[in-house]
Amino acid sequence: MLGSPEFPLLSKEGDITIGGAFSIHSQISTPSLSFTNAPESLTCSRMNFREFRFAQTMIFAIQEINNSSSLLPDISIGYKVFDSCGSTLPSMRAVMGLINGQKRTLGKTCSRQSSVHAIIGASESSSTIVMLQISGIFQIPVISHFATCACLSNRKEYPSFFRTIPSDYYQSRALAKLLKHFGWTWVGAVRSDNDYGNNGMETFITAASQEGVCVEYSEAISRTDPRWQIARVVRVIHSGSARVLVAFLAQGEMNILLEEALKQNLTGLQWVGSESWITAGHLTTERYSGILTGSLGFTIGKTKITGLREFLLMVNPSQNPHNHLLREFWEATFGCSFQSNLNGQTQCSGSERLEDIDNPFTDVSELRISNNVYKAVYAVAHAMHNMLKCGQNDEAVNQSCNWKDNLQMKQVVKHLQRVNFTLQSGERVNFDGNGDPSATYELVNWQRNQAGDTVFVAVGSYDASLPNGKQFIMNKINKTWAAESPKRPQSVCSESCLPGFRQAVINGKPICCFSCIACAAGEISNSSSPGECSRCPLEYWSNEDHSQCVPQVIEFLSFGETMGVLLTAFSLFGASLTLVVSCVFFRFHHTPLVKASNSELSFLQLFSLTLCFLCSLTFIGRPTEWSCMLRHTAFGITFALCISCMLAKTLVVVIAFKVKGPANPVPQCSAPLQRTSVLSCTLLQVLVCVLWLTLAPPFPYKNTADATERILLECNVGSPIWFWAVLGYIGLLAVLCFILAFLARKVPDNFNEAKFITFSMLIFCAVWVTFIPAYVSSPGKFTVAVEIFAILASSFGLLFCIFAPKCYILLLKPERNTKKHMIGRNQTIPSDYYQSRALAKLLKHFGWTWVGAVRSDNDYGNNGMETFITAASQEGVCVEYSEAISRTDPRWQIARVVRVIHSGSARVLVAFLAHGEMRILIEEALKQNLTGLQWVGSESWITSGHLATERYSGILTGSLGFTFRKTKITGLREFLLMVNPSQNPHNHLLREFWEATFGCSFQSNLNGQTQCSGSERLEDIDNPFTDVSELRISNNVYKAVYSVAHAMHNMLKCGQNDEAVNQSCNWKDNLQMKQIVKHLQRVNFTLQSGERVNFDENGDPSATYELVNWQRNQAGDTVFVAVGSYDASLPNGKQFIMNKINKTWAAESPKRPQSVCSESCLPGFRQAVINGKPICCFSCIACAAGEISNSSSPGECSRCPLEYWSNEDHSQCVPQVIEFLSFGETMGVLLTAFSLFGASLTLVVSCVFFRFHHTPLVKASNSELSFLLLFSLTLCFLCSLTFIGRPTEWSCMLRHTAFGITFALCISCMLAKTLVVVIAFKAKGPANPAPLCSAPLQRISVLSCTLLQVLVCVLWLTLAPPFPYKNTANATERILLECNVGSPIWFWAVLGYIGLLAVLCFILAFLARKVPDNFNEAKFITFSMLIFCAVWVTFIPAYVSSPGKFTVAVEIFAILASSFGLLFCIFAPKCYILLLKPERNTKKHMMGRNQ
């Protein structure tokens, strides 16, 4: 290198030479550049003791190695130390000096090796980079102890660089984490304007932004900057709003910044420093304490180097007198000079002691960077040791001697990369691939110790080798903050947003400056200052304050919510109503209405409607895979079945009424065809549903799209095509049914079911057409609710429209439930509805409550018997058996029925039979000798003359039954007798009638039969044809003909005018059947016999019957005798009338037969139904207490009215005994006696006290209070008498108030006496006289205590006074006449006040227990109050639990017991002394003194 060569400041020769570059001086003078003369050499000044210690540490380590026998044995290490002055230009000169040595080289190439084998240094990153740019060419290893720039880890640019201090990459990140940890997100930054500061700050800003920390400003300074530039930076820091300052400064820049900060009074900032100055001891002075105390920063761990301090203290200029550096160090340390008389400065002698100096050179308490120098030297030594294979074998040792010629720098670098050893301190030393050590830091805090000095306290650590999140650890140590504040400073641009708010960046400002905006719905923020609100995960939603995500409410139509409950209720109600309708239809299934309604299809439709109602329940509840598949398919199939039934019924109606005339017969529509149509229509829907479930079944899914704060748990239909196909098919069936029903609208009104089907389909279609838009637009569970509503609405529509009219007729208008009404006919015979009810009343009238029944197995018999059984149950009549027969039944079936009748216990048989069935039943009865029964018949056979023969008389004589009134038709007999085949010879019916009547034949020689001549006389024949004595049914025929004639007459307006007469001639073409029906309904005329003919709205005549009895006349023939009548038009109770005519009973008995299952119960007993038997079969159970029965056979016993009770045999109610505590009963007498005895005894004691009132004992007992107490005790005894006797209004008010006031007076007297005793003996000596307790004061205390009770009693009597009342609740057979206290509050207030006085008296008496024995009245008061309290505490539960008069007795007992207790405890001892021990009745004895 041209120019003057550089000489080392410290050097020593050795086999291996290690170079060192340290900033021994911290200030450099810049030479003037004239460009005409050679520039002056650089001058460094202001010794840096810390850096000089680093240099001496290097020498110490080399000396230690040279003295070691295990490391580099027989190899010596030399050194060359140069001054880099903390600047790049001196550093360049230093590295050139280290490489070249002291000789000038003028050749073009350098053939010699470097004068050093490794370089330790420099202390600054910029200086190190400059050195590497030159040394790197020669691959000379450089090991820095203090260069932390992250840029130096670039192995491509610096392949021979190593360091023993971690890279700033880790420190910068650690600083960012530190700021984040303390919540300092708004900081200022200042850095050295060199590689160290710039690179470190760049890495820090990047890491800080990742941690959410913003830098308000970032300023750069250099030690060479002019003062105004430094002042400007300090002003920027001063004016900033950040309260935390990150100083990434080298020591030189830190010094000049602090000086300017002092000048501008820059205080109150929290300093966060880099490792270059954070443990610089020269800054820990009082001068900078106001600024830097509380600073935080990362530094490398400190350690202890054994022997270093002793080595440093041995440094002396005498070691090398010609070494200018040592002399300069000595002069700077001791402030002296080796030159004499230099500005009055002390001359250095060289004998000064470094032990007496405390400066950065001698301070080894914080060995951090010095340790790095120590480790660097040892790293070089270990690398050389490994490279020379020292100590491994002899050859290696011999080879080491020849190392000068063979040593290669590459090998040194290679072995340095591989070093891995442990120092004596236990610290491990190695390098990673970039030549960096492991990055571990201590977090130090500048604190004051007890002496007031600033010390570095480790408050945390950072280890970059640990996983993220575990690298930064804080110790539980108190920290000192800026300005020595105990509270951590805040440094934020904007305060942290509360949970539930997010940060919104303010335009033009860093991200740390923000406004807080509430999180949107479904978003949360729960960290201290989030940048954005985080969206809640799927199936979660934000809570009210948006601080946390809570599970979204899963919404579905549940059974628990109101809407679910209502829909479930309507569904179950609909199903139940349908079942009720089914039961009604089943109950009346034999009636014409049910049969005309196509009972099989009706029951199937009711079954499907029940399923329709119930299928809506599958839509409610949490959707599952099965419920989703079930709900829509069940709905589709059940509705398809329902509409299919209606379609089949409509087809039946249309086909049935398709006929328009005799030439157009009714097409066949059989039951199998109806079943096939229903099955086929339903199976088609089933097929669609099966395909749906197979190809794309519905499934549950969570819908989060249509709602935000909740999850809609729905059933996805899988395939909308199949869903609408199911609905569409139901709609197709409904429309088809509606069209067919509409076409059948002209069916006659009496049987126009098509009209109701039309309305039901109209409602059905309207509901489901409305359903579609509502279903599509409804959200969430309301979609399901709409579908359920449509199901229920359409189901109710179908149920009410189809079945409500029928149920109305079946239940409320049974008279219209007839075949005649169904087919629109009028009749002149009353409906069996009335006959059946009349028969039930007949049985009830005669007391026949247990009957058998037999009927024709046809509409007549089945409907009539059904009505009869219903009416009979209403009348209390039970049917033992009900058998049906038909004339077509086999004989064994008829025989079976007769055996049932024969074996039954009922003696009355109701026979609702037609002629044919009656005849075959009677024949079988003759064979089985069925006699002794009372027959009750229907009108069809009860007046049949062909049964009133001698053959059947043994069975039927005595029969009863209702029939129509008989009448006489003038001319009918003559007309009948004129009937002859000659009237119409070709009429086969007339010929057959003639042959049957006369037993002849118009055909000759037919089996020997007589030939009819036609001249036979009907007058000679007596048969039902010629018998007009019982014209009943014939009269109905007569009336029917006349009804038609009158209807036609009225319709054709015959006889009103000529036009009407002329118009009647054209009737054949214009006659309308509806008009005939209309006019028939209106007919109202009178026959010649005087009988009125008309029809009600059901086409029935008025229901009037005669009750006939089969009796024998004198000739022995059976005749029908009218014994009563029934007129349904009369009010209930007057309809059935019996004539006063003797009746014939079964088997011609004169005595009415009995037919009951159980005999009537006697009075005092009730009927109890026997399980499994009808209500007419019962056992008799005695009535309960308080109940009676006096009717002949009551169902239940009746309860006696209030204040009445049942007698012994429970046949009648008698007045209850009124119970109260009277003077006449034993308990009343005893209590009265004790009361009077107590009062008398008290009067005796009063007399004794009055007799001895002058004696000391009576006087000492406070005679006035004693007499008042005895008076009150007398009243207490006497007040108990008010509780005995019949309670009246005055006695009820008197008893409790008298008791309360007298006892209050009594206890008040005792309280006053106790107070007197306590006060009298309060004096403890002559100096403490007893307080005054005069007689007036005693009277006032007694009076006030008593008056307070009087006031309570007056208020009680005014507001809610006691009153007598009859207690019937606590006793059954008697009335407890008691006094009601009116208000329990006032009652217990009176008792409570007495108790309060007693307790107070007891406490005072107990406190006075130490009064001298001779006069210890307090002791007796204590005992008396103890007894009093015990009595009344025991009284309360006894009073509450005692019934009736015992309640009063308990209260009297408590009064007497407490009164006797007071009397005996207080006065018995005194009377004992007065009467039996008069010698103790002296003042001396009272005072208890001896004299």
JSON list of N, CA and C in Angstrom, two decimals, residues 1014-1053:
[
{"chain": "A", "resi": 1014, "resn": "GLY", "atom": "N", "xyz": [-165.99, -68.70, -10.51]},
{"chain": "A", "resi": 1014, "resn": "GLY", "atom": "CA", "xyz": [-166.03, -67.24, -10.57]},
{"chain": "A", "resi": 1014, "resn": "GLY", "atom": "C", "xyz": [-167.25, -66.68, -9.93]},
{"chain": "A", "resi": 1015, "resn": "SER", "atom": "N", "xyz": [-168.18, -67.59, -9.55]},
{"chain": "A", "resi": 1015, "resn": "SER", "atom": "CA", "xyz": [-169.40, -67.12, -8.90]},
{"chain": "A", "resi": 1015, "resn": "SER", "atom": "C", "xyz": [-169.35, -67.28, -7.38]},
{"chain": "A", "resi": 1016, "resn": "GLU", "atom": "N", "xyz": [-168.21, -67.71, -6.88]},
{"chain": "A", "resi": 1016, "resn": "GLU", "atom": "CA", "xyz": [-168.06, -67.84, -5.43]},
{"chain": "A", "resi": 1016, "resn": "GLU", "atom": "C", "xyz": [-168.24, -66.47, -4.78]},
{"chain": "A", "resi": 1017, "resn": "ARG", "atom": "N", "xyz": [-168.71, -66.48, -3.48]},
{"chain": "A", "resi": 1017, "resn": "ARG", "atom": "CA", "xyz": [-169.01, -65.23, -2.80]},
{"chain": "A", "resi": 1017, "resn": "ARG", "atom": "C", "xyz": [-167.93, -64.91, -1.77]},
{"chain": "A", "resi": 1018, "resn": "LEU", "atom": "N", "xyz": [-167.38, -63.69, -1.89]},
{"chain": "A", "resi": 1018, "resn": "LEU", "atom": "CA", "xyz": [-166.38, -63.24, -0.91]},
{"chain": "A", "resi": 1018, "resn": "LEU", "atom": "C", "xyz": [-167.02, -62.96, 0.45]},
{"chain": "A", "resi": 1019, "resn": "GLU", "atom": "N", "xyz": [-168.36, -62.69, 0.48]},
{"chain": "A", "resi": 1019, "resn": "GLU", "atom": "CA", "xyz": [-169.03, -62.43, 1.75]},
{"chain": "A", "resi": 1019, "resn": "GLU", "atom": "C", "xyz": [-168.96, -63.64, 2.68]},
{"chain": "A", "resi": 1020, "resn": "ASP", "atom": "N", "xyz": [-168.78, -64.82, 2.06]},
{"chain": "A", "resi": 1020, "resn": "ASP", "atom": "CA", "xyz": [-168.75, -66.03, 2.85]},
{"chain": "A", "resi": 1020, "resn": "ASP", "atom": "C", "xyz": [-167.35, -66.34, 3.39]},
{"chain": "A", "resi": 1021, "resn": "ILE", "atom": "N", "xyz": [-166.38, -65.52, 3.03]},
{"chain": "A", "resi": 1021, "resn": "ILE", "atom": "CA", "xyz": [-164.98, -65.76, 3.41]},
{"chain": "A", "resi": 1021, "resn": "ILE", "atom": "C", "xyz": [-164.59, -64.79, 4.53]},
{"chain": "A", "resi": 1022, "resn": "ASP", "atom": "N", "xyz": [-163.90, -65.32, 5.53]},
{"chain": "A", "resi": 1022, "resn": "ASP", "atom": "CA", "xyz": [-163.36, -64.46, 6.62]},
{"chain": "A", "resi": 1022, "resn": "ASP", "atom": "C", "xyz": [-161.84, -64.61, 6.63]},
{"chain": "A", "resi": 1023, "resn": "ASN", "atom": "N", "xyz": [-161.21, -63.69, 5.96]},
{"chain": "A", "resi": 1023, "resn": "ASN", "atom": "CA", "xyz": [-159.72, -63.71, 5.91]},
{"chain": "A", "resi": 1023, "resn": "ASN", "atom": "C", "xyz": [-159.22, -62.26, 5.98]},
{"chain": "A", "resi": 1024, "resn": "PRO", "atom": "N", "xyz": [-157.90, -62.09, 6.02]},
{"chain": "A", "resi": 1024, "resn": "PRO", "atom": "CA", "xyz": [-157.37, -60.71, 6.16]},
{"chain": "A", "resi": 1024, "resn": "PRO", "atom": "C", "xyz": [-157.81, -59.78, 5.03]},
{"chain": "A", "resi": 1025, "resn": "PHE", "atom": "N", "xyz": [-158.16, -60.31, 3.87]},
{"chain": "A", "resi": 1025, "resn": "PHE", "atom": "CA", "xyz": [-158.59, -59.44, 2.78]},
{"chain": "A", "resi": 1025, "resn": "PHE", "atom": "C", "xyz": [-159.93, -58.83, 3.06]},
{"chain": "A", "resi": 1026, "resn": "THR", "atom": "N", "xyz": [-160.84, -59.61, 3.56]},
{"chain": "A", "resi": 1026, "resn": "THR", "atom": "CA", "xyz": [-162.20, -59.13, 3.79]},
{"chain": "A", "resi": 1026, "resn": "THR", "atom": "C", "xyz": [-162.37, -58.52, 5.17]},
{"chain": "A", "resi": 1027, "resn": "ASP", "atom": "N", "xyz": [-161.36, -58.72, 6.07]},
{"chain": "A", "resi": 1027, "resn": "ASP", "atom": "CA", "xyz": [-161.47, -58.20, 7.44]},
{"chain": "A", "resi": 1027, "resn": "ASP", "atom": "C", "xyz": [-161.12, -56.73, 7.45]},
{"chain": "A", "resi": 1028, "resn": "VAL", "atom": "N", "xyz": [-162.12, -55.87, 7.65]},
{"chain": "A", "resi": 1028, "resn": "VAL", "atom": "CA", "xyz": [-161.89, -54.42, 7.69]},
{"chain": "A", "resi": 1028, "resn": "VAL", "atom": "C", "xyz": [-162.09, -53.89, 9.10]},
{"chain": "A", "resi": 1029, "resn": "SER", "atom": "N", "xyz": [-162.00, -54.80, 10.08]},
{"chain": "A", "resi": 1029, "resn": "SER", "atom": "CA", "xyz": [-162.17, -54.35, 11.47]},
{"chain": "A", "resi": 1029, "resn": "SER", "atom": "C", "xyz": [-160.92, -53.64, 12.00]},
{"chain": "A", "resi": 1030, "resn": "GLU", "atom": "N", "xyz": [-159.75, -53.93, 11.42]},
{"chain": "A", "resi": 1030, "resn": "GLU", "atom": "CA", "xyz": [-158.50, -53.32, 11.90]},
{"chain": "A", "resi": 1030, "resn": "GLU", "atom": "C", "xyz": [-157.84, -52.56, 10.75]},
{"chain": "A", "resi": 1031, "resn": "LEU", "atom": "N", "xyz": [-158.52, -51.52, 10.30]},
{"chain": "A", "resi": 1031, "resn": "LEU", "atom": "CA", "xyz": [-158.00, -50.75, 9.17]},
{"chain": "A", "resi": 1031, "resn": "LEU", "atom": "C", "xyz": [-156.95, -49.75, 9.69]},
{"chain": "A", "resi": 1032, "resn": "ARG", "atom": "N", "xyz": [-155.75, -50.19, 9.65]},
{"chain": "A", "resi": 1032, "resn": "ARG", "atom": "CA", "xyz": [-154.64, -49.35, 10.10]},
{"chain": "A", "resi": 1032, "resn": "ARG", "atom": "C", "xyz": [-153.72, -49.02, 8.92]},
{"chain": "A", "resi": 1033, "resn": "ILE", "atom": "N", "xyz": [-153.05, -50.04, 8.39]},
{"chain": "A", "resi": 1033, "resn": "ILE", "atom": "CA", "xyz": [-152.14, -49.82, 7.26]},
{"chain": "A", "resi": 1033, "resn": "ILE", "atom": "C", "xyz": [-152.93, -49.47, 6.01]},
{"chain": "A", "resi": 1034, "resn": "SER", "atom": "N", "xyz": [-154.10, -50.08, 5.87]},
{"chain": "A", "resi": 1034, "resn": "SER", "atom": "CA", "xyz": [-154.94, -49.76, 4.71]},
{"chain": "A", "resi": 1034, "resn": "SER", "atom": "C", "xyz": [-155.29, -48.28, 4.71]},
{"chain": "A", "resi": 1035, "resn": "ASN", "atom": "N", "xyz": [-155.53, -47.75, 5.89]},
{"chain": "A", "resi": 1035, "resn": "ASN", "atom": "CA", "xyz": [-155.84, -46.33, 5.99]},
{"chain": "A", "resi": 1035, "resn": "ASN", "atom": "C", "xyz": [-154.65, -45.48, 5.54]},
{"chain": "A", "resi": 1036, "resn": "ASN", "atom": "N", "xyz": [-153.41, -45.96, 5.81]},
{"chain": "A", "resi": 1036, "resn": "ASN", "atom": "CA", "xyz": [-152.21, -45.23, 5.35]},
{"chain": "A", "resi": 1036, "resn": "ASN", "atom": "C", "xyz": [-152.15, -45.19, 3.84]},
{"chain": "A", "resi": 1037, "resn": "VAL", "atom": "N", "xyz": [-152.53, -46.33, 3.21]},
{"chain": "A", "resi": 1037, "resn": "VAL", "atom": "CA", "xyz": [-152.57, -46.37, 1.74]},
{"chain": "A", "resi": 1037, "resn": "VAL", "atom": "C", "xyz": [-153.61, -45.38, 1.23]},
{"chain": "A", "resi": 1038, "resn": "TYR", "atom": "N", "xyz": [-154.76, -45.39, 1.87]},
{"chain": "A", "resi": 1038, "resn": "TYR", "atom": "CA", "xyz": [-155.85, -44.48, 1.53]},
{"chain": "A", "resi": 1038, "resn": "TYR", "atom": "C", "xyz": [-155.38, -43.02, 1.59]},
{"chain": "A", "resi": 1039, "resn": "LYS", "atom": "N", "xyz": [-154.68, -42.69, 2.69]},
{"chain": "A", "resi": 1039, "resn": "LYS", "atom": "CA", "xyz": [-154.16, -41.32, 2.86]},
{"chain": "A", "resi": 1039, "resn": "LYS", "atom": "C", "xyz": [-153.10, -40.98, 1.82]},
{"chain": "A", "resi": 1040, "resn": "ALA", "atom": "N", "xyz": [-152.26, -41.94, 1.46]},
{"chain": "A", "resi": 1040, "resn": "ALA", "atom": "CA", "xyz": [-151.19, -41.70, 0.48]},
{"chain": "A", "resi": 1040, "resn": "ALA", "atom": "C", "xyz": [-151.77, -41.34, -0.88]},
{"chain": "A", "resi": 1041, "resn": "VAL", "atom": "N", "xyz": [-152.84, -42.07, -1.26]},
{"chain": "A", "resi": 1041, "resn": "VAL", "atom": "CA", "xyz": [-153.46, -41.80, -2.56]},
{"chain": "A", "resi": 1041, "resn": "VAL", "atom": "C", "xyz": [-154.06, -40.41, -2.56]},
{"chain": "A", "resi": 1042, "resn": "TYR", "atom": "N", "xyz": [-154.74, -40.08, -1.51]},
{"chain": "A", "resi": 1042, "resn": "TYR", "atom": "CA", "xyz": [-155.36, -38.76, -1.42]},
{"chain": "A", "resi": 1042, "resn": "TYR", "atom": "C", "xyz": [-154.29, -37.64, -1.38]},
{"chain": "A", "resi": 1043, "resn": "SER", "atom": "N", "xyz": [-153.14, -37.94, -0.79]},
{"chain": "A", "resi": 1043, "resn": "SER", "atom": "CA", "xyz": [-152.05, -36.94, -0.74]},
{"chain": "A", "resi": 1043, "resn": "SER", "atom": "C", "xyz": [-151.56, -36.63, -2.13]},
{"chain": "A", "resi": 1044, "resn": "VAL", "atom": "N", "xyz": [-151.41, -37.67, -2.97]},
{"chain": "A", "resi": 1044, "resn": "VAL", "atom": "CA", "xyz": [-150.96, -37.45, -4.35]},
{"chain": "A", "resi": 1044, "resn": "VAL", "atom": "C", "xyz": [-152.01, -36.65, -5.11]},
{"chain": "A", "resi": 1045, "resn": "ALA", "atom": "N", "xyz": [-153.26, -37.03, -4.88]},
{"chain": "A", "resi": 1045, "resn": "ALA", "atom": "CA", "xyz": [-154.32, -36.33, -5.61]},
{"chain": "A", "resi": 1045, "resn": "ALA", "atom": "C", "xyz": [-154.36, -34.86, -5.23]},
{"chain": "A", "resi": 1046, "resn": "HIS", "atom": "N", "xyz": [-154.25, -34.56, -3.96]},
{"chain": "A", "resi": 1046, "resn": "HIS", "atom": "CA", "xyz": [-154.27, -33.16, -3.52]},
{"chain": "A", "resi": 1046, "resn": "HIS", "atom": "C", "xyz": [-153.04, -32.41, -4.02]},
{"chain": "A", "resi": 1047, "resn": "ALA", "atom": "N", "xyz": [-151.87, -33.07, -4.06]},
{"chain": "A", "resi": 1047, "resn": "ALA", "atom": "CA", "xyz": [-150.66, -32.42, -4.58]},
{"chain": "A", "resi": 1047, "resn": "ALA", "atom": "C", "xyz": [-150.81, -32.08, -6.04]},
{"chain": "A", "resi": 1048, "resn": "MET", "atom": "N", "xyz": [-151.38, -33.03, -6.86]},
{"chain": "A", "resi": 1048, "resn": "MET", "atom": "CA", "xyz": [-151.57, -32.77, -8.28]},
{"chain": "A", "resi": 1048, "resn": "MET", "atom": "C", "xyz": [-152.62, -31.69, -8.48]},
{"chain": "A", "resi": 1049, "resn": "HIS", "atom": "N", "xyz": [-153.65, -31.75, -7.67]},
{"chain": "A", "resi": 1049, "resn": "HIS", "atom": "CA", "xyz": [-154.70, -30.73, -7.74]},
{"chain": "A", "resi": 1049, "resn": "HIS", "atom": "C", "xyz": [-154.12, -29.34, -7.52]},
{"chain": "A", "resi": 1050, "resn": "ASN", "atom": "N", "xyz": [-153.31, -29.22, -6.50]},
{"chain": "A", "resi": 1050, "resn": "ASN", "atom": "CA", "xyz": [-152.72, -27.91, -6.20]},
{"chain": "A", "resi": 1050, "resn": "ASN", "atom": "C", "xyz": [-151.74, -27.48, -7.27]},
{"chain": "A", "resi": 1051, "resn": "MET", "atom": "N", "xyz": [-150.96, -28.45, -7.82]},
{"chain": "A", "resi": 1051, "resn": "MET", "atom": "CA", "xyz": [-149.95, -28.10, -8.81]},
{"chain": "A", "resi": 1051, "resn": "MET", "atom": "C", "xyz": [-150.59, -27.64, -10.11]},
{"chain": "A", "resi": 1052, "resn": "LEU", "atom": "N", "xyz": [-151.70, -28.29, -10.51]},
{"chain": "A", "resi": 1052, "resn": "LEU", "atom": "CA", "xyz": [-152.36, -27.95, -11.76]},
{"chain": "A", "resi": 1052, "resn": "LEU", "atom": "C", "xyz": [-153.42, -26.87, -11.58]},
{"chain": "A", "resi": 1053, "resn": "LYS", "atom": "N", "xyz": [-153.52, -26.40, -10.34]},
{"chain": "A", "resi": 1053, "resn": "LYS", "atom": "CA", "xyz": [-154.46, -25.31, -10.04]},
{"chain": "A", "resi": 1053, "resn": "LYS", "atom": "C", "xyz": [-155.86, -25.63, -10.55]}
]
